[in-house]
Short mmCIF file of C-alpha atoms in Angstrom, two decimals:
data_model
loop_
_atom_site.label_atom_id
_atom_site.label_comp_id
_atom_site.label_asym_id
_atom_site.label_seq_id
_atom_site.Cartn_x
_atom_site.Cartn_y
_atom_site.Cartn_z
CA UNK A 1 8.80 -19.28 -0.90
CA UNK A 2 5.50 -18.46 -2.67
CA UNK A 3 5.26 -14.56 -2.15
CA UNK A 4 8.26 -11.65 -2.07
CA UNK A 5 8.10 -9.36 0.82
CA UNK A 6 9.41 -5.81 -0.36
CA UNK A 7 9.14 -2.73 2.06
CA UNK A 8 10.27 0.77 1.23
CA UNK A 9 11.07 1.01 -2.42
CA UNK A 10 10.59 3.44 -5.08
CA UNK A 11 7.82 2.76 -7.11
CA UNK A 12 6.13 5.59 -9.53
CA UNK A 13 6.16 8.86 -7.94
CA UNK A 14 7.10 7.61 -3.96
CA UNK A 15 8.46 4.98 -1.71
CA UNK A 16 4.76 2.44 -0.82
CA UNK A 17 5.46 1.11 2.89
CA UNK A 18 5.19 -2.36 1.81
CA UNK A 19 4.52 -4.65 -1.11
CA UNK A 20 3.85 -8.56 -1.36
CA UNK A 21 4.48 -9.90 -4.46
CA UNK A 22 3.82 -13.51 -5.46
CA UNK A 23 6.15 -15.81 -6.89
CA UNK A 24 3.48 -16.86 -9.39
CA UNK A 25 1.91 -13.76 -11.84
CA UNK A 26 -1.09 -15.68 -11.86
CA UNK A 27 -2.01 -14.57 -8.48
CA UNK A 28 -3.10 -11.08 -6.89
CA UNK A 29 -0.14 -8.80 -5.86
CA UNK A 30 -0.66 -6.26 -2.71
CA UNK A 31 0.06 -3.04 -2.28
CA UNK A 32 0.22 -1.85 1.85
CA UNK A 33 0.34 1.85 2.88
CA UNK A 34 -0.02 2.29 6.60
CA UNK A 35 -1.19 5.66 8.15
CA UNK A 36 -1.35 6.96 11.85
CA UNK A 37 -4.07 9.78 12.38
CA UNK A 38 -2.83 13.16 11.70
CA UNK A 39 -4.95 15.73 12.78
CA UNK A 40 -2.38 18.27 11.44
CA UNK A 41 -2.80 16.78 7.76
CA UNK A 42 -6.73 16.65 8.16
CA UNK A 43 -7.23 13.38 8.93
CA UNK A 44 -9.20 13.48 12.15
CA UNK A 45 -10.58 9.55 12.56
CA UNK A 46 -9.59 6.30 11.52
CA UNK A 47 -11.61 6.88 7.84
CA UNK A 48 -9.83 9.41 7.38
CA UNK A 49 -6.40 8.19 7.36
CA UNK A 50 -7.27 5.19 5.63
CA UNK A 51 -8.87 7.37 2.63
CA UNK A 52 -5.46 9.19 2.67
CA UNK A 53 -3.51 5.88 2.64
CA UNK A 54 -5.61 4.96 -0.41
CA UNK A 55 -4.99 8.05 -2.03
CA UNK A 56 -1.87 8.19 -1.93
CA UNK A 57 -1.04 4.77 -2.87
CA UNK A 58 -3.11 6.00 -6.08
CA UNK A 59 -1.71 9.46 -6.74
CA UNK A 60 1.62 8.33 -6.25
CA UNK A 61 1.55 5.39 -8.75
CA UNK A 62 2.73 2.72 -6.55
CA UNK A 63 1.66 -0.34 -8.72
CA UNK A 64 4.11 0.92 -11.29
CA UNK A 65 6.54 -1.48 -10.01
CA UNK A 66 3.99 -4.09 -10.14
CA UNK A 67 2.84 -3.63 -13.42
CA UNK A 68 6.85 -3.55 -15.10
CA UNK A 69 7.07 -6.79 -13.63
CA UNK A 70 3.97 -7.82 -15.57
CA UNK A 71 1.07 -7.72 -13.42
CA UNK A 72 -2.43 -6.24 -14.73
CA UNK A 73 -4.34 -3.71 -12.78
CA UNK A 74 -6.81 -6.54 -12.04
CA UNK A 75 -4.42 -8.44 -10.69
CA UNK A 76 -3.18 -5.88 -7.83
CA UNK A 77 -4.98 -5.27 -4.33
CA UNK A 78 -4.70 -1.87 -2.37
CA UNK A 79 -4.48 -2.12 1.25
CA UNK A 80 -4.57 1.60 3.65
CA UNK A 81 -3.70 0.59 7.13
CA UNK A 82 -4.79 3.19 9.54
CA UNK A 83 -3.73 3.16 13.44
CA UNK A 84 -5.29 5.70 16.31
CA UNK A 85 -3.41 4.84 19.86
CA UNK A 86 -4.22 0.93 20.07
CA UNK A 87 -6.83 1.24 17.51
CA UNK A 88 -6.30 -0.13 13.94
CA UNK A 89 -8.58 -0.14 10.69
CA UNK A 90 -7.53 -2.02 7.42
CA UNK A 91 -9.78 -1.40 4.57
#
């Protein structure tokens, strides 16, 4: 197994949806939030809920976890997954 597959655990100030974590600290690390458009928490289009998925993966701290297990902020990618009915934007 080269990467770690971890969904659902605390990390800083939340719980990240899911987090891929290679074997080797030499490669990139991933942070994935996924979002489904919320009118009722203002996010009216796919954009929208992706910039929330980003923002929270920032507020919230979620590469703390990463970064205790020795990984630099370089070394960590941020992906928002956003869904609308059948329709899906990763960014």
């Amino acid at each position: 197994k080269t990467h770690q597959v971890l969904s659902n655990r605390e990390s800083g100030y939340g719980r990240y949806d899911t987090m891929i974590v290679p074997r080797d600290s030499a490669l990139p690390a991933t942070v994935l939030e996924f979002k489904v458009v919320d009118p009722y928490d203002g996010e009216h289009t796919l954009e929208d809920a992706l910039a929330s998925a980003h923002a929270q993966i920032v507020e919230r701290d979620y590469d703390a976890e990463l970064m205790d297990r020795g990984f630099a902020a370089h070394q960590i990618r941020h992906f928002g997954v956003a869904f609308q009915g059948k329709h899906c934007l990763v960014g």
